[in-house]
Coordinates of N, CA and C in Angstrom, one line a residue:
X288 N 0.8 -1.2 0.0 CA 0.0 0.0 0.0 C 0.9 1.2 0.0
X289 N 0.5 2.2 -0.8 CA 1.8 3.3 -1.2 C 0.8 4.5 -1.3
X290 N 0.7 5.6 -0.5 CA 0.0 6.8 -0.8 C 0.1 7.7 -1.9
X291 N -0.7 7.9 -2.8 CA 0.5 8.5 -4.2 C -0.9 9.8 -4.3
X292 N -1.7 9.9 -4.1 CA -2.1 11.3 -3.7 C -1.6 12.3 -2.7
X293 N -0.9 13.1 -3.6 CA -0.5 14.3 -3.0 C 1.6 14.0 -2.6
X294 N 1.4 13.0 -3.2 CA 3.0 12.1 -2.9 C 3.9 13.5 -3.7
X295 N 3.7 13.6 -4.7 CA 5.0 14.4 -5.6 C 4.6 16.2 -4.5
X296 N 3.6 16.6 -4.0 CA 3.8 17.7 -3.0 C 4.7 17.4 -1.8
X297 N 3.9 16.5 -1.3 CA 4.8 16.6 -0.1 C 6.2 16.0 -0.7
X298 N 6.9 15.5 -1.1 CA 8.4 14.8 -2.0 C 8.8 16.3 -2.2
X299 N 8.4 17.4 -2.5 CA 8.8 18.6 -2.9 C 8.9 19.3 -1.3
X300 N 7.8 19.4 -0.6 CA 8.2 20.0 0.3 C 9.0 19.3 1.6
X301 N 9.4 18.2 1.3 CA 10.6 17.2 2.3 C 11.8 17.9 1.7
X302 N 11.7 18.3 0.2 CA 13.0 17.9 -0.2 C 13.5 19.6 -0.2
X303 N 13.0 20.2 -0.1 CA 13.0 21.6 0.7 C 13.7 21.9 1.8
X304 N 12.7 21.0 2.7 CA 13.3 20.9 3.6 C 14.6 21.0 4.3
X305 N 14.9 19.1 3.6 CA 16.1 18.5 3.6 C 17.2 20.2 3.5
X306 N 17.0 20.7 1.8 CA 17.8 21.2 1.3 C 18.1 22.5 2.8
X307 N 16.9 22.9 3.2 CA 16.9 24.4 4.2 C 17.8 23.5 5.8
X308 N 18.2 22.3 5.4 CA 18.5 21.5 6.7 C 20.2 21.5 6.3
X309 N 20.8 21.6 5.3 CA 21.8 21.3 4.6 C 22.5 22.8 4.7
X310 N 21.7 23.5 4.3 CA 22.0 25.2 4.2 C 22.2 25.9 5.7
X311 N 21.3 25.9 6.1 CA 21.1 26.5 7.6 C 21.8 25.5 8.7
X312 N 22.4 26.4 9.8 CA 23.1 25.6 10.9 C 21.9 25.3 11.9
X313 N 21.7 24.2 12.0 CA 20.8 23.7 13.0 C 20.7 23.4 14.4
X314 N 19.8 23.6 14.9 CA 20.6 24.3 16.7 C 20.3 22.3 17.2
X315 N 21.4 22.7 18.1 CA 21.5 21.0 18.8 C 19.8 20.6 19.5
X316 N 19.4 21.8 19.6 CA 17.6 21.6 20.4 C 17.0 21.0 19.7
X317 N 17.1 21.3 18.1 CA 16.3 20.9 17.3 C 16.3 19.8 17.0
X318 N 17.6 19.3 16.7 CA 18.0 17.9 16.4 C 17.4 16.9 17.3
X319 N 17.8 17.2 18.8 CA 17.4 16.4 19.5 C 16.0 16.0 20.1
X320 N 15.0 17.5 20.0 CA 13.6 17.2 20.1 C 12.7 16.9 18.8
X321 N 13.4 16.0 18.1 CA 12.5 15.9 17.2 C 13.0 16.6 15.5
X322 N 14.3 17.3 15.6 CA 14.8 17.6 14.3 C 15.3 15.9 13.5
X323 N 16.1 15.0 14.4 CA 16.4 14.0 13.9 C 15.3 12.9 12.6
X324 N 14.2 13.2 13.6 CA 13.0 12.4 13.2 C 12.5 13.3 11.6
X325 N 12.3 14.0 12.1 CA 11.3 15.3 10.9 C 12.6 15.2 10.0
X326 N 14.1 15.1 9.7 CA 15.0 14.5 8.7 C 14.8 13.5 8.3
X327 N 14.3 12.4 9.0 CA 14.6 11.1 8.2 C 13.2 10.4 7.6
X328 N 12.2 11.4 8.4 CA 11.0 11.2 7.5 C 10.6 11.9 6.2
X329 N 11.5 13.3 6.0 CA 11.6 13.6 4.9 C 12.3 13.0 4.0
X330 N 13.1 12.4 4.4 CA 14.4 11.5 3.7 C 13.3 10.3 3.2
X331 N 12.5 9.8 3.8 CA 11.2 8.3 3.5 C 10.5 8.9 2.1
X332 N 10.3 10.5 2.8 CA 9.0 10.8 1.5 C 9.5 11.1 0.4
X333 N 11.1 11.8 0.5 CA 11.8 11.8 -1.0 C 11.9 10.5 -1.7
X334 N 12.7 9.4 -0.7 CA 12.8 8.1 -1.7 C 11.5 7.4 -2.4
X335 N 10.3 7.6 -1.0 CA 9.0 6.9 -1.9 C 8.8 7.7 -3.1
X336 N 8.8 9.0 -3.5 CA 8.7 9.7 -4.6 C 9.2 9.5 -5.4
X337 N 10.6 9.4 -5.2 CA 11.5 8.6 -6.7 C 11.8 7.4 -7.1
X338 N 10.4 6.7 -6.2 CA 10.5 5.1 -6.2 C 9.1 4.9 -6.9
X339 N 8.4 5.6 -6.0 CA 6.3 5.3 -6.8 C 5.8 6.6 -7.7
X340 N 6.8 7.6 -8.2 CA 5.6 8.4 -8.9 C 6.8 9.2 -10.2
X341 N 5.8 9.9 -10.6 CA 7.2 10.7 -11.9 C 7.4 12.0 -11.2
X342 N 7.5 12.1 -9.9 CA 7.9 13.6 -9.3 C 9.1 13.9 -10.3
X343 N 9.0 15.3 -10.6 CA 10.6 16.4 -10.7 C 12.0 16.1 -10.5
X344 N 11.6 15.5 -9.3 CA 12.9 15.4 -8.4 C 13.6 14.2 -8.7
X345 N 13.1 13.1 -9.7 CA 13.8 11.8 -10.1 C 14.3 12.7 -11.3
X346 N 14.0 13.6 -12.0 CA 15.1 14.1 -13.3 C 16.5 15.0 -12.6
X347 N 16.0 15.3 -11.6 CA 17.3 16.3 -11.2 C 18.4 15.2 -10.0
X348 N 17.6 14.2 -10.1 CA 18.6 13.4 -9.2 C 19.0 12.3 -10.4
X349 N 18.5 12.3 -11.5 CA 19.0 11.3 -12.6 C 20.2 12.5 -12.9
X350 N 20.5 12.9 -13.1 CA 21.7 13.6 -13.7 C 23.3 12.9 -13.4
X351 N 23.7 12.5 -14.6 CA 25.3 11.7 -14.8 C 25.7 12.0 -13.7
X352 N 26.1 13.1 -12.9 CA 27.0 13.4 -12.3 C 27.0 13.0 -10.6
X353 N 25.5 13.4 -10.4 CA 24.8 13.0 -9.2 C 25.0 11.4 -9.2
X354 N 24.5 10.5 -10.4 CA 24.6 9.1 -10.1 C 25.8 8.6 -9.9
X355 N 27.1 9.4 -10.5 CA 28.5 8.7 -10.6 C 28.6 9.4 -8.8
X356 N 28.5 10.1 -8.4 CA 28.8 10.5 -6.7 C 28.6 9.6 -5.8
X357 N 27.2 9.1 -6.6 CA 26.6 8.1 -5.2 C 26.8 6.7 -5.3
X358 N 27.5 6.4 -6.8 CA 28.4 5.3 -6.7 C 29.2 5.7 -6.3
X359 N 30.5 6.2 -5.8 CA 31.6 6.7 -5.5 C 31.2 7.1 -4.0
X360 N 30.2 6.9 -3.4 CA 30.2 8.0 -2.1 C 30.4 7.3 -0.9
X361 N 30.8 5.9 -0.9 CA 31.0 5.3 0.3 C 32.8 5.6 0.1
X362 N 34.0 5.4 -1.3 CA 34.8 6.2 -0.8 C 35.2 7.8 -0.6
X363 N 34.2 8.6 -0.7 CA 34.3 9.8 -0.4 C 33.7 9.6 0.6
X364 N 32.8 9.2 2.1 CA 32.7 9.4 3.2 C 34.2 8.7 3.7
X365 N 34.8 7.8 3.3 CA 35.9 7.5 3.5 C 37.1 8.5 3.9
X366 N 37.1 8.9 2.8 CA 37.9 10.0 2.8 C 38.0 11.3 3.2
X367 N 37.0 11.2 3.1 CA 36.8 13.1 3.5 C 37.0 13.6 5.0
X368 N 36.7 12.7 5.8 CA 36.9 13.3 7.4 C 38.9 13.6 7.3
X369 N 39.6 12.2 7.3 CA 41.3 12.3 7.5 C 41.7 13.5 6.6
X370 N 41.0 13.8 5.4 CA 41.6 14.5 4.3 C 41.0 16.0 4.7
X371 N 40.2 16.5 5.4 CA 40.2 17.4 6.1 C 40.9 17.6 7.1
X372 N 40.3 17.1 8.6 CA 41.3 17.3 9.2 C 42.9 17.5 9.4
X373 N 43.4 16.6 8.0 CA 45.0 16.8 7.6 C 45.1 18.1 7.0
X374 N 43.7 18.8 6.7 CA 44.2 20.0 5.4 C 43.9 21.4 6.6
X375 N 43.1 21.0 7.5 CA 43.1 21.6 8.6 C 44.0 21.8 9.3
X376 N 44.7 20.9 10.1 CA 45.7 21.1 10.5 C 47.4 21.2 10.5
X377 N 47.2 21.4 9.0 CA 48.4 21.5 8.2 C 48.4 22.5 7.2
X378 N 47.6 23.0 7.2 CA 48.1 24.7 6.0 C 47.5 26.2 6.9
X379 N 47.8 26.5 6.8 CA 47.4 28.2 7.0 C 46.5 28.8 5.5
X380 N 46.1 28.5 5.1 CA 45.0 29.0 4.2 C 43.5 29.6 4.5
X381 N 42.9 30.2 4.1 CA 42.0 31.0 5.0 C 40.6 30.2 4.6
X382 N 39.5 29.9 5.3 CA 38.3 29.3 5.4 C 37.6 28.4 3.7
X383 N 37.8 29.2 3.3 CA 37.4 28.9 1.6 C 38.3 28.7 0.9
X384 N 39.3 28.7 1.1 CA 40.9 28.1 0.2 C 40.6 26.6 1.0
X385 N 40.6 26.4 2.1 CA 41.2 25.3 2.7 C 40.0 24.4 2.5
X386 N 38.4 25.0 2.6 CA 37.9 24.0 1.8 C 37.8 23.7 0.5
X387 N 38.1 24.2 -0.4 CA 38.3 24.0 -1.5 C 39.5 22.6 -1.7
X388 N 40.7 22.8 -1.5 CA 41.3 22.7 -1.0 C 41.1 21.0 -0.6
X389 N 40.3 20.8 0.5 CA 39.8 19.4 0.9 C 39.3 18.9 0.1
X390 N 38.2 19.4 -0.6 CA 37.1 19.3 -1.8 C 38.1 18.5 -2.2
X391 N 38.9 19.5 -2.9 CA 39.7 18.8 -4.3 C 40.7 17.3 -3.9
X392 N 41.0 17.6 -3.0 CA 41.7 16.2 -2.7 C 41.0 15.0 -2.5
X393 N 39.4 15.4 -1.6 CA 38.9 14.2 -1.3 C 38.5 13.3 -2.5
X394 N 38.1 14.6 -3.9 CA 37.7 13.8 -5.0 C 38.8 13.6 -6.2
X395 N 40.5 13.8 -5.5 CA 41.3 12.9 -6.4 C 41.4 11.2 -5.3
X396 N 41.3 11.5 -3.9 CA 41.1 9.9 -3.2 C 39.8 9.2 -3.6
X397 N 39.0 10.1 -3.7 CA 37.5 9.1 -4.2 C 38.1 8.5 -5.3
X398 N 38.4 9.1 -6.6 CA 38.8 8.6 -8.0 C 39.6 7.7 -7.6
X399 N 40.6 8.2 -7.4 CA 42.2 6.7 -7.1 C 41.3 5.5 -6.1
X400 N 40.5 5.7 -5.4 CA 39.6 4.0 -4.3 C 39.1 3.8 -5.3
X401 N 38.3 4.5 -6.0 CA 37.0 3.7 -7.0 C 38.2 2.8 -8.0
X402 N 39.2 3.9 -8.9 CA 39.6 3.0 -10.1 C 40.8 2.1 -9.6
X403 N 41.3 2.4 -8.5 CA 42.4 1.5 -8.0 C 42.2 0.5 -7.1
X404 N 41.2 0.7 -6.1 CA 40.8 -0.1 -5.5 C 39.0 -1.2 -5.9
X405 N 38.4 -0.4 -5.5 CA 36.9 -1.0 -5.9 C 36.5 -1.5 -6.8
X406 N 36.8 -0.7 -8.2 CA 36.4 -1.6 -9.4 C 37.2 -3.2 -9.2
X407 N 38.7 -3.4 -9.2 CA 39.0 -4.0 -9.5 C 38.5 -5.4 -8.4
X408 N 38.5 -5.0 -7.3 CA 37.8 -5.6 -6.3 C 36.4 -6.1 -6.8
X409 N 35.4 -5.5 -7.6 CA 34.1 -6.0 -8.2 C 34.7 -6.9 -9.0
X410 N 35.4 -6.6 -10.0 CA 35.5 -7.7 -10.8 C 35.9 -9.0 -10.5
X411 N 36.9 -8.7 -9.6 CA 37.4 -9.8 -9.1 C 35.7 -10.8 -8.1
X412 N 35.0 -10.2 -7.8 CA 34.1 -10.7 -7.4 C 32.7 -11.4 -8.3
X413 N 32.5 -10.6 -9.5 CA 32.1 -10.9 -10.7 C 32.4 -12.5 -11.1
X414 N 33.9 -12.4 -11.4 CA 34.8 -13.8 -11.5 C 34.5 -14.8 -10.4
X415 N 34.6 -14.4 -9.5 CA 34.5 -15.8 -8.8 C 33.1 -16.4 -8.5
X416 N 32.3 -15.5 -8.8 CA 30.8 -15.7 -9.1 C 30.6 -16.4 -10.1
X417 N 31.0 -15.9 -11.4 CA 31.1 -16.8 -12.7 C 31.2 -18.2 -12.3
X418 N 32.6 -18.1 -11.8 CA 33.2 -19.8 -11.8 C 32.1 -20.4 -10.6
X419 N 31.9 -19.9 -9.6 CA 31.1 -20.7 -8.8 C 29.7 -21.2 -9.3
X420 N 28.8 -20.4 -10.1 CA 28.0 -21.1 -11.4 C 28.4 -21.7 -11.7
X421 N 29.2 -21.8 -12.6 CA 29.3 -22.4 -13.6 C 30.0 -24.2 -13.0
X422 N 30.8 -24.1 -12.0 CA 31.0 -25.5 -10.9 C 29.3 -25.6 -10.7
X423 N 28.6 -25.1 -10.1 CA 27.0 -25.5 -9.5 C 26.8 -26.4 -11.0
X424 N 27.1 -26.1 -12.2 CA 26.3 -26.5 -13.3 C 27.2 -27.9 -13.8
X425 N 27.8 -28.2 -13.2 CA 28.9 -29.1 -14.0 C 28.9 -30.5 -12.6
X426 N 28.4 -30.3 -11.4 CA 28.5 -31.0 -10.5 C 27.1 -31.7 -10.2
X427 N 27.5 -33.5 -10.8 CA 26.4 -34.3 -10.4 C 25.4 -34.1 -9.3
X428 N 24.4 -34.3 -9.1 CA 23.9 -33.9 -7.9 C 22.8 -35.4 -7.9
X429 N 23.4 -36.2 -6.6 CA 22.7 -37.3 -6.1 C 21.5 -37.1 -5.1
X430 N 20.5 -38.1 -5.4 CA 19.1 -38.5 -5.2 C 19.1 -38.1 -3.6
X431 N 18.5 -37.4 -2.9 CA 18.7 -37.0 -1.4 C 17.9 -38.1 -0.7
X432 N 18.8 -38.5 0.2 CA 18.1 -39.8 1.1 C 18.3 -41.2 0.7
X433 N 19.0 -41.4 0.0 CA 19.4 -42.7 -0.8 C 21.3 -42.9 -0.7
X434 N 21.8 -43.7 -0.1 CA 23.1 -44.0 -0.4 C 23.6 -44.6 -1.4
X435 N 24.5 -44.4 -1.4 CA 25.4 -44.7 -2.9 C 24.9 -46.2 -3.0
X436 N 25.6 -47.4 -1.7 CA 25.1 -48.5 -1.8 C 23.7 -49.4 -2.4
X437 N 22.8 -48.1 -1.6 CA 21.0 -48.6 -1.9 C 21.2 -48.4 -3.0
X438 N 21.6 -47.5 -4.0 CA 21.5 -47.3 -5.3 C 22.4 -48.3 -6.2
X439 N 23.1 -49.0 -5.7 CA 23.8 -50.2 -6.2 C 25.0 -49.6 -7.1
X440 N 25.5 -48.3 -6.7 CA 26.6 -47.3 -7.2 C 27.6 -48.3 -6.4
X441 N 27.7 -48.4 -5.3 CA 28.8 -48.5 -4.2 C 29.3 -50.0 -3.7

């Protein structure tokens, strides 16, 4: 059962939200009485939207760039905390140089995990998948409950 009256309004006004939650610094009060929740139920009503209806908001999150991030974004949470704090406490550059700065580094480590590490790591997993088929398909498979002997094999 999926509510899809009125789904693509509210999906617009979560994702508002979201966005005014991302922008604006959020006081610790909020978070804790109930800002945490009013986040992740917005977060519910955006995904049902780009899962059950043709909201807006699946064309602007379809975009190349957006999808190649969020394949890539478990090693950019990776990275991004050490690769700050190292750019933090190692340059004198003023507030907006030094993020920039991190930016750019976290997404030469994202690139170098994905194509040096991760891909090759899937493939490699791909392959052993293959072969493990393809053994399932080549290996006799005897009568369950019957011994070799009863069967006059043995």
């Amino acid at each position: 059962w999926t509510p899809r009256r009125g789904l693509a309004v509210a999906a617009t006004v979560a994702a508002a939200f979201l966005v005014f939650c991302m922008i604006w610094p959020l006081s610790r009060e909020f978070l804790v009485y109930g800002g945490f929740t009013a986040i992740a139920a917005a977060t519910a009503i955006v995904m049902l939207a780009l899962l059950e209806s043709g909201w807006f908001g699946k064309l602007l999150l379809g975009f190349v760039v957006l999808r190649w991030i969020g394949r890539v974004s478990y090693a950019a949470y990776l990275w991004h905390l050490p690769i700050m704090i190292a750019v933090r406490d190692n340059t004198a550059l003023s507030g907006s140089r030094r993020l920039a700065l991190a930016l750019a580094l976290t997404a030469v480590a994202t690139c170098a995990s994905w194509f040096l590490v991760e891909r090759p790591a899937l493939r490699w997993k791909d392959q052993i998948e293959q072969r493990r088929r393809a053994a399932a398909r080549e290996v006799p498979r005897e009568p369950v409950g019957q011994p070799a002997a009863a069967r006059g094999d043995g």
